[in-house]
PDB file of C-alpha atoms in Angstrom:
ATOM      1  CA  MET L   7       2.692  17.909  13.944  1.00 95.00           C
ATOM      2  CA  GLN L   8       4.790  20.751  15.301  1.00 97.00           C
ATOM      3  CA  SER L   9       6.580  23.230  13.010  1.00 96.00           C
ATOM      4  CA  MET L  10       9.912  25.184  13.399  1.00 97.00           C
ATOM      5  CA  VAL L  11      11.890  27.769  11.184  1.00 98.00           C
ATOM      6  CA  VAL L  12      15.258  27.072  10.131  1.00 98.00           C
ATOM      7  CA  PRO L  13      17.707  29.771   8.295  1.00 98.00           C
ATOM      8  CA  ALA L  14      19.587  28.299   5.327  1.00 98.00           C
ATOM      9  CA  ASP L  15      22.846  29.026   5.040  1.00 96.00           C
ATOM     10  CA  ASP L  16      21.893  32.710   2.785  1.00 96.00           C
ATOM     11  CA  GLY L  17      19.161  33.488   5.501  1.00 97.00           C
ATOM     12  CA  ALA L  18      16.297  32.255   3.752  1.00 98.00           C
ATOM     13  CA  LEU L  19      13.542  31.140   6.515  1.00 98.00           C
ATOM     14  CA  LEU L  20      12.422  27.456   5.294  1.00 98.00           C
ATOM     15  CA  HIS L  21       9.581  26.033   6.997  1.00 98.00           C
ATOM     16  CA  VAL L  22      10.143  22.137   8.665  1.00 98.00           C
ATOM     17  CA  GLY L  23       7.433  20.226  10.410  1.00 98.00           C
ATOM     18  CA  VAL L  24       8.501  17.605  12.932  1.00 98.00           C
ATOM     19  CA  THR L  25       6.649  14.954  14.461  1.00 98.00           C
ATOM     20  CA  GLY L  26       7.044  11.379  16.661  1.00 97.00           C
ATOM     21  CA  ARG L  27      10.438   9.945  18.573  1.00 96.00           C
ATOM     22  CA  GLY L  28      12.919   7.893  17.729  1.00 96.00           C
ATOM     23  CA  PRO L  29      15.212   7.902  15.031  1.00 96.00           C
ATOM     24  CA  ASP L  30      15.291  10.583  12.259  1.00 98.00           C
ATOM     25  CA  VAL L  31      13.799  10.433   9.005  1.00 98.00           C
ATOM     26  CA  VAL L  32      13.693  13.352   6.654  1.00 98.00           C
ATOM     27  CA  VAL L  33      10.703  13.295   4.337  1.00 98.00           C
ATOM     28  CA  LEU L  34      10.817  14.793   0.924  1.00 98.00           C
ATOM     29  CA  SER L  35       7.734  15.514  -1.054  1.00 97.00           C
ATOM     30  CA  GLY L  36       7.469  15.678  -4.914  1.00 96.00           C
ATOM     31  CA  GLY L  37       7.584  18.104  -7.513  1.00 95.00           C
ATOM     32  CA  PRO L  38       9.819  19.871  -8.045  1.00 97.00           C
ATOM     33  CA  GLY L  39       8.149  22.469  -6.778  1.00 97.00           C
ATOM     34  CA  CYS L  40       5.397  21.317  -5.026  1.00 97.00           C
ATOM     35  CA  VAL L  41       4.033  22.594  -1.207  1.00 97.00           C
ATOM     36  CA  HIS L  42       4.814  19.265   1.292  1.00 98.00           C
ATOM     37  CA  TYR L  43       2.136  17.102   0.657  1.00 98.00           C
ATOM     38  CA  LEU L  44       2.999  14.683   3.023  1.00 98.00           C
ATOM     39  CA  GLU L  45       3.399  16.973   5.933  1.00 98.00           C
ATOM     40  CA  HIS L  46       0.972  14.987   8.128  1.00 97.00           C
ATOM     41  CA  GLU L  47       0.846  12.893  11.298  1.00 97.00           C
ATOM     42  CA  ARG L  48      -0.653   9.964   9.758  1.00 97.00           C
ATOM     43  CA  LEU L  49       1.505   9.819   6.922  1.00 98.00           C
ATOM     44  CA  ALA L  50       4.746   9.434   9.146  1.00 98.00           C
ATOM     45  CA  PRO L  51       6.817   6.104   9.437  1.00 97.00           C
ATOM     46  CA  ARG L  52       6.124   4.618  13.089  1.00 97.00           C
ATOM     47  CA  GLY L  53       8.675   4.802  15.816  1.00 96.00           C
ATOM     48  CA  MET L  54      10.642   7.912  13.981  1.00 97.00           C
ATOM     49  CA  ARG L  55      11.148  11.198  14.426  1.00 98.00           C
ATOM     50  CA  SER L  56       9.973  12.261  10.934  1.00 98.00           C
ATOM     51  CA  TRP L  57      11.359  15.763   9.581  1.00 98.00           C
ATOM     52  CA  TYR L  58       9.120  17.392   6.665  1.00 98.00           C
ATOM     53  CA  PRO L  59      11.036  20.520   4.983  1.00 98.00           C
ATOM     54  CA  GLU L  60       8.896  22.833   2.312  1.00 98.00           C
ATOM     55  CA  PRO L  61      11.157  23.580  -0.235  1.00 97.00           C
ATOM     56  CA  ARG L  62      12.569  27.259  -0.627  1.00 98.00           C
ATOM     57  CA  GLY L  63      10.439  29.392  -2.486  1.00 98.00           C
ATOM     58  CA  VAL L  64       7.006  27.357  -1.806  1.00 98.00           C
ATOM     59  CA  GLY L  65       4.055  27.221   0.509  1.00 96.00           C
ATOM     60  CA  ARG L  66       5.800  28.746   3.890  1.00 97.00           C
ATOM     61  CA  SER L  67       9.159  28.728   2.762  1.00 98.00           C
ATOM     62  CA  GLN L  68      11.266  31.573   1.484  1.00 98.00           C
ATOM     63  CA  GLY L  69      13.213  32.045  -1.132  1.00 97.00           C
ATOM     64  CA  GLY L  70      12.444  31.630  -4.799  1.00 97.00           C
ATOM     65  CA  PRO L  71      13.852  29.361  -7.532  1.00 98.00           C
ATOM     66  CA  HIS L  72      16.973  27.318  -6.660  1.00 98.00           C
ATOM     67  CA  ASP L  73      18.800  24.787  -8.347  1.00 98.00           C
ATOM     68  CA  LEU L  74      19.840  21.026  -6.618  1.00 98.00           C
ATOM     69  CA  GLY L  75      22.958  22.109  -4.965  1.00 98.00           C
ATOM     70  CA  GLN L  76      20.916  24.732  -3.047  1.00 98.00           C
ATOM     71  CA  ALA L  77      17.937  22.190  -2.038  1.00 98.00           C
ATOM     72  CA  VAL L  78      20.912  19.673  -0.870  1.00 98.00           C
ATOM     73  CA  ALA L  79      22.323  22.684   1.551  1.00 98.00           C
ATOM     74  CA  ASP L  80      18.802  23.450   2.422  1.00 98.00           C
ATOM     75  CA  LEU L  81      18.732  19.759   3.637  1.00 98.00           C
ATOM     76  CA  GLU L  82      21.814  20.153   5.602  1.00 98.00           C
ATOM     77  CA  ALA L  83      20.813  23.311   7.267  1.00 98.00           C
ATOM     78  CA  VAL L  84      17.413  21.346   8.317  1.00 98.00           C
ATOM     79  CA  ARG L  85      19.791  18.212   9.173  1.00 98.00           C
ATOM     80  CA  ARG L  86      22.061  20.503  11.463  1.00 98.00           C
ATOM     81  CA  ALA L  87      18.793  22.239  13.070  1.00 98.00           C
ATOM     82  CA  ALA L  88      17.261  18.913  13.935  1.00 97.00           C
ATOM     83  CA  GLY L  89      20.827  17.889  15.743  1.00 97.00           C
ATOM     84  CA  ALA L  90      20.969  15.183  13.668  1.00 97.00           C
ATOM     85  CA  ASP L  91      24.243  13.415  12.769  1.00 98.00           C
ATOM     86  CA  SER L  92      22.615  11.044  10.400  1.00 97.00           C
ATOM     87  CA  TRP L  93      19.058  10.259   9.007  1.00 98.00           C
ATOM     88  CA  VAL L  94      17.233   8.171   6.797  1.00 98.00           C
ATOM     89  CA  VAL L  95      15.858  10.255   3.703  1.00 98.00           C
ATOM     90  CA  LEU L  96      12.677   9.343   2.295  1.00 98.00           C
ATOM     91  CA  GLY L  97      11.334  10.798  -0.788  1.00 98.00           C
ATOM     92  CA  HIS L  98       8.135  10.504  -2.803  1.00 98.00           C
ATOM     93  CA  SER L  99       8.468  10.853  -6.674  1.00 98.00           C
ATOM     94  CA  TRP L 100      10.647  13.940  -7.450  1.00 97.00           C
ATOM     95  CA  GLY L 101      11.468  13.074  -3.617  1.00 98.00           C
ATOM     96  CA  SER L 102      13.167  10.161  -4.384  1.00 98.00           C
ATOM     97  CA  ASP L 103      15.333  11.469  -6.872  1.00 98.00           C
ATOM     98  CA  LEU L 104      16.396  14.829  -4.515  1.00 98.00           C
ATOM     99  CA  ALA L 105      17.214  11.726  -1.997  1.00 98.00           C
ATOM    100  CA  VAL L 106      19.657  10.192  -4.221  1.00 98.00           C
ATOM    101  CA  ARG L 107      21.530  13.581  -4.937  1.00 98.00           C
ATOM    102  CA  TYR L 108      21.657  14.455  -1.422  1.00 98.00           C
ATOM    103  CA  ALA L 109      23.145  10.653  -0.568  1.00 98.00           C
ATOM    104  CA  LEU L 110      25.866  11.317  -2.980  1.00 98.00           C
ATOM    105  CA  ASP L 111      26.711  14.600  -1.894  1.00 98.00           C
ATOM    106  CA  HIS L 112      26.545  13.638   1.684  1.00 98.00           C
ATOM    107  CA  PRO L 113      27.245  10.030   2.195  1.00 98.00           C
ATOM    108  CA  ASP L 114      27.883  10.366   5.620  1.00 98.00           C
ATOM    109  CA  ARG L 115      25.097  12.034   7.012  1.00 98.00           C
ATOM    110  CA  VAL L 116      22.658   9.726   5.257  1.00 98.00           C
ATOM    111  CA  ARG L 117      21.923   6.200   7.061  1.00 97.00           C
ATOM    112  CA  SER L 118      19.688   5.034   3.745  1.00 98.00           C
ATOM    113  CA  VAL L 119      17.788   6.154   1.041  1.00 98.00           C
ATOM    114  CA  VAL L 120      13.976   5.119   0.372  1.00 98.00           C
ATOM    115  CA  GLY L 121      12.865   6.487  -2.931  1.00 98.00           C
ATOM    116  CA  VAL L 122       9.105   5.802  -3.463  1.00 98.00           C
ATOM    117  CA  ALA L 123       7.440   6.196  -6.938  1.00 98.00           C
ATOM    118  CA  GLY L 124      10.161   8.154  -8.092  1.00 98.00           C
ATOM    119  CA  HIS L 125      11.317   9.302 -11.614  1.00 97.00           C
ATOM    120  CA  GLY L 126      14.524   7.732 -11.779  1.00 97.00           C
ATOM    121  CA  LEU L 127      18.100   9.734 -13.201  1.00 98.00           C
ATOM    122  CA  HIS L 128      17.378   9.949 -16.969  1.00 97.00           C
ATOM    123  CA  LYS L 129      15.663  11.831 -19.473  1.00 95.00           C
ATOM    124  CA  ASP L 130      14.452   9.438 -21.817  1.00 96.00           C
ATOM    125  CA  ARG L 131      11.751   9.768 -24.773  1.00 96.00           C
ATOM    126  CA  THR L 132      10.213   6.441 -24.500  1.00 97.00           C
ATOM    127  CA  TRP L 133       9.528   6.802 -20.763  1.00 96.00           C
ATOM    128  CA  SER L 134       8.175  10.567 -21.237  1.00 96.00           C
ATOM    129  CA  GLN L 135       5.941   8.911 -24.189  1.00 97.00           C
ATOM    130  CA  ALA L 136       4.610   6.275 -21.942  1.00 97.00           C
ATOM    131  CA  TYR L 137       3.898   8.859 -19.109  1.00 96.00           C
ATOM    132  CA  GLU L 138       2.322  11.345 -21.280  1.00 96.00           C
ATOM    133  CA  SER L 139      -0.127   8.940 -22.947  1.00 96.00           C
ATOM    134  CA  ALA L 140      -1.372   7.971 -19.599  1.00 96.00           C
ATOM    135  CA  ARG L 141      -1.386  10.991 -17.599  1.00 93.00           C
ATOM    136  CA  HIS L 142      -5.346  11.689 -18.432  1.00 93.00           C
ATOM    137  CA  LEU L 143      -5.269   8.284 -16.093  1.00 92.00           C
ATOM    138  CA  GLU L 144      -4.268  10.113 -13.109  1.00 93.00           C
ATOM    139  CA  ALA L 145      -6.154  12.267 -11.084  1.00 90.00           C
ATOM    140  CA  ASP L 146      -5.286  15.417 -10.039  1.00 91.00           C
ATOM    141  CA  LEU L 147      -5.167  16.142  -6.070  1.00 93.00           C
ATOM    142  CA  GLY L 148      -4.810  19.731  -6.778  1.00 92.00           C
ATOM    143  CA  ILE L 149      -1.380  20.076  -4.955  1.00 96.00           C
ATOM    144  CA  HIS L 150       0.079  23.846  -4.963  1.00 96.00           C
ATOM    145  CA  TRP L 151       2.892  24.084  -6.579  1.00 96.00           C
ATOM    146  CA  GLU L 152       5.359  26.818  -7.812  1.00 98.00           C
ATOM    147  CA  PRO L 153       6.002  26.893 -11.657  1.00 98.00           C
ATOM    148  CA  GLY L 154       9.568  29.166 -11.449  1.00 98.00           C
ATOM    149  CA  VAL L 155      10.982  26.735  -8.517  1.00 98.00           C
ATOM    150  CA  HIS L 156      10.117  23.652 -10.568  1.00 98.00           C
ATOM    151  CA  ALA L 157      11.723  24.931 -13.410  1.00 98.00           C
ATOM    152  CA  ALA L 158      14.725  25.929 -12.313  1.00 98.00           C
ATOM    153  CA  LEU L 159      15.288  22.246 -10.655  1.00 98.00           C
ATOM    154  CA  ASN L 160      14.312  20.571 -13.327  1.00 98.00           C
ATOM    155  CA  GLU L 161      16.669  22.196 -15.691  1.00 98.00           C
ATOM    156  CA  SER L 162      19.592  21.619 -12.804  1.00 98.00           C
ATOM    157  CA  PHE L 163      18.415  17.764 -12.657  1.00 98.00           C
ATOM    158  CA  VAL L 164      19.473  17.922 -16.389  1.00 98.00           C
ATOM    159  CA  GLN L 165      22.281  19.364 -16.112  1.00 98.00           C
ATOM    160  CA  TRP L 166      23.425  16.713 -12.709  1.00 98.00           C
ATOM    161  CA  ILE L 167      22.078  13.632 -14.987  1.00 98.00           C
ATOM    162  CA  HIS L 168      24.434  14.735 -17.562  1.00 98.00           C
ATOM    163  CA  GLU L 169      27.832  15.001 -15.539  1.00 98.00           C
ATOM    164  CA  PRO L 170      30.409  12.162 -16.533  1.00 98.00           C
ATOM    165  CA  ASP L 171      31.029  10.424 -13.579  1.00 98.00           C
ATOM    166  CA  LEU L 172      27.471  10.019 -12.414  1.00 98.00           C
ATOM    167  CA  LEU L 173      27.533   6.265 -12.943  1.00 98.00           C
ATOM    168  CA  ARG L 174      30.759   5.836 -11.539  1.00 98.00           C
ATOM    169  CA  ARG L 175      29.761   7.968  -8.116  1.00 98.00           C
ATOM    170  CA  LEU L 176      26.153   5.582  -7.973  1.00 98.00           C
ATOM    171  CA  ALA L 177      28.398   2.744  -8.657  1.00 98.00           C
ATOM    172  CA  ASP L 178      30.702   3.617  -5.779  1.00 98.00           C
ATOM    173  CA  THR L 179      28.223   4.715  -3.272  1.00 98.00           C
ATOM    174  CA  THR L 180      28.244   2.800   0.048  1.00 97.00           C
ATOM    175  CA  VAL L 181      24.666   4.125   0.979  1.00 98.00           C
ATOM    176  CA  PRO L 182      22.035   1.521   0.918  1.00 97.00           C
ATOM    177  CA  MET L 183      18.826   2.629  -1.203  1.00 98.00           C
ATOM    178  CA  THR L 184      15.722   0.929  -1.352  1.00 98.00           C
ATOM    179  CA  PHE L 185      13.578   1.895  -4.328  1.00 98.00           C
ATOM    180  CA  ILE L 186      10.015   1.279  -4.240  1.00 98.00           C
ATOM    181  CA  ALA L 187       7.459   1.183  -7.390  1.00 98.00           C
ATOM    182  CA  ALA L 188       3.680   1.099  -7.539  1.00 98.00           C
ATOM    183  CA  GLN L 189       1.944  -1.020  -9.756  1.00 98.00           C
ATOM    184  CA  HIS L 190      -0.370   1.169 -11.224  1.00 98.00           C
ATOM    185  CA  ASP L 191       1.722   3.898 -11.589  1.00 98.00           C
ATOM    186  CA  ILE L 192       1.808   5.463 -14.896  1.00 97.00           C
ATOM    187  CA  ARG L 193       5.104   5.902 -14.733  1.00 97.00           C
ATOM    188  CA  PRO L 194       7.117   3.601 -16.066  1.00 98.00           C
ATOM    189  CA  SER L 195       9.393   1.563 -13.262  1.00 98.00           C
ATOM    190  CA  TRP L 196      12.442   0.343 -15.414  1.00 98.00           C
ATOM    191  CA  PRO L 197      14.487   3.194 -14.104  1.00 98.00           C
ATOM    192  CA  LEU L 198      14.006   2.398 -10.742  1.00 98.00           C
ATOM    193  CA  ARG L 199      15.205  -1.235 -11.429  1.00 98.00           C
ATOM    194  CA  GLN L 200      18.110   0.253 -13.073  1.00 98.00           C
ATOM    195  CA  LEU L 201      19.332   1.895  -9.909  1.00 98.00           C
ATOM    196  CA  ALA L 202      18.798  -0.884  -7.486  1.00 98.00           C
ATOM    197  CA  THR L 203      20.898  -3.118  -9.897  1.00 98.00           C
ATOM    198  CA  LEU L 204      23.399   0.169  -9.934  1.00 98.00           C
ATOM    199  CA  VAL L 205      24.362   0.736  -6.701  1.00 98.00           C
ATOM    200  CA  PRO L 206      26.056  -1.616  -4.284  1.00 97.00           C
ATOM    201  CA  HIS L 207      23.713  -1.957  -1.753  1.00 97.00           C
ATOM    202  CA  GLY L 208      20.058  -1.741  -3.990  1.00 98.00           C
ATOM    203  CA  GLU L 209      16.634  -3.011  -3.399  1.00 97.00           C
ATOM    204  CA  PHE L 210      13.881  -2.989  -5.350  1.00 98.00           C
ATOM    205  CA  ASP L 211       9.972  -3.741  -4.595  1.00 98.00           C
ATOM    206  CA  GLU L 212       6.620  -3.199  -6.450  1.00 98.00           C
ATOM    207  CA  LEU L 213       3.606  -2.492  -4.378  1.00 98.00           C
ATOM    208  CA  PRO L 214       0.913  -4.833  -6.103  1.00 98.00           C
ATOM    209  CA  GLY L 215      -2.902  -2.769  -6.528  1.00 97.00           C
ATOM    210  CA  VAL L 216      -1.917   0.421  -6.057  1.00 98.00           C
ATOM    211  CA  ALA L 217      -0.913   4.047  -8.343  1.00 98.00           C
ATOM    212  CA  HIS L 218       1.422   6.824  -8.027  1.00 98.00           C
ATOM    213  CA  ASN L 219      -0.432   9.174  -4.890  1.00 97.00           C
ATOM    214  CA  PHE L 220      -1.208   5.908  -2.806  1.00 98.00           C
ATOM    215  CA  TRP L 221      -0.056   8.330   0.251  1.00 98.00           C
ATOM    216  CA  SER L 222      -3.754   9.784  -0.411  1.00 97.00           C
ATOM    217  CA  THR L 223      -5.521   6.902  -1.814  1.00 97.00           C
ATOM    218  CA  ASP L 224      -4.045   4.494   0.846  1.00 98.00           C
ATOM    219  CA  PRO L 225      -2.741   6.028   3.695  1.00 98.00           C
ATOM    220  CA  HIS L 226      -2.179   2.822   5.730  1.00 98.00           C
ATOM    221  CA  LEU L 227      -0.617   1.113   3.249  1.00 98.00           C
ATOM    222  CA  TRP L 228       1.824   3.797   3.053  1.00 98.00           C
ATOM    223  CA  VAL L 229       2.578   3.880   6.581  1.00 98.00           C
ATOM    224  CA  ASP L 230       3.011   0.186   6.392  1.00 98.00           C
ATOM    225  CA  VAL L 231       5.455   0.395   3.811  1.00 98.00           C
ATOM    226  CA  VAL L 232       7.679   3.219   4.911  1.00 98.00           C
ATOM    227  CA  THR L 233       7.687   2.337   8.407  1.00 97.00           C
ATOM    228  CA  ASP L 234       8.997  -1.412   7.522  1.00 97.00           C
ATOM    229  CA  THR L 235      11.540   0.220   4.900  1.00 96.00           C
ATOM    230  CA  CYS L 236      12.840   2.836   6.860  1.00 94.00           C
ATOM    231  CA  VAL L 237      13.569   0.933   9.912  1.00 84.00           C
ATOM    232  CA  ALA L 238      15.032  -2.207   8.247  1.00 63.00           C
ATOM    233  CA  PRO L 239      18.541  -3.171   9.377  1.00 49.00           C
ATOM    234  CA  SER L 240      20.043  -1.340   6.237  1.00 45.00           C
ATOM    235  CA  ALA L 241      18.367   1.605   7.010  1.00 45.00           C
ATOM    236  CA  THR L 242      19.339   1.900  11.049  1.00 41.00           C
ATOM    237  CA  SER L 243      22.777   0.840  10.217  1.00 44.00           C
ATOM    238  CA  ALA L 244      25.470   3.811   9.676  1.00 40.00           C
ATOM    239  CA  ALA L 245      27.088   3.762   5.932  1.00 40.00           C
ATOM    240  CA  PRO L 246      30.958   2.758   6.365  1.00 38.00           C
ATOM    241  CA  PRO L 247      32.911   5.946   6.635  1.00 35.00           C
ATOM    242  CA  ARG L 248      34.652   7.519   3.465  1.00 34.00           C
ATOM    243  CA  SER L 249      38.225   7.721   3.138  1.00 31.00           C
TER     244      SER L 249
END
């Protein structure tokens, strides 16, 4: 795994890991506000050049609390530094939701979205009750996170999902999106099923026998799944240009 430092538009220096060769994929880990726990060669999709930007204000990246607009702008700064005209966007957990936002804001730069074990674009009481009641069943992996970044991005997320044109933008997107749930995830999967049904080129799949953090418990399965999904025909063909 190599690394580089990318200056964001405001001059903040962002840590970015990179590994592999082939078509470009940017990998977004969860949180929000977590260090990049997927930044490891053994977790990278095969046959692709993988980029691992650490969020601003977290770990090795400068900056501090920020909103979703800034997070998307930082991804664009990384893409330009990578020299990628467009790329696949692979996100786990919170990273899946950020991937959708990025694709809606920059559809010409995203060949496809692959969202694994995401939350979905909602703030639903029954979903939260199911999640909270089962949290004690999920192992704590001890991943470092920044509470300030977490709080700011959560607040921005709630503002975004309340925007009146969000569902219209999802229904009109030309970006192919695949959403993958883990069978034993304590996070209910219905929001991902809804997203896969709403977007015109959406797909949904559920992985049997694994939980939310199967990238840690079943790394070989993680690599197989993200490789198969990221290099699928829908992922390697560019989305039609928008007028």
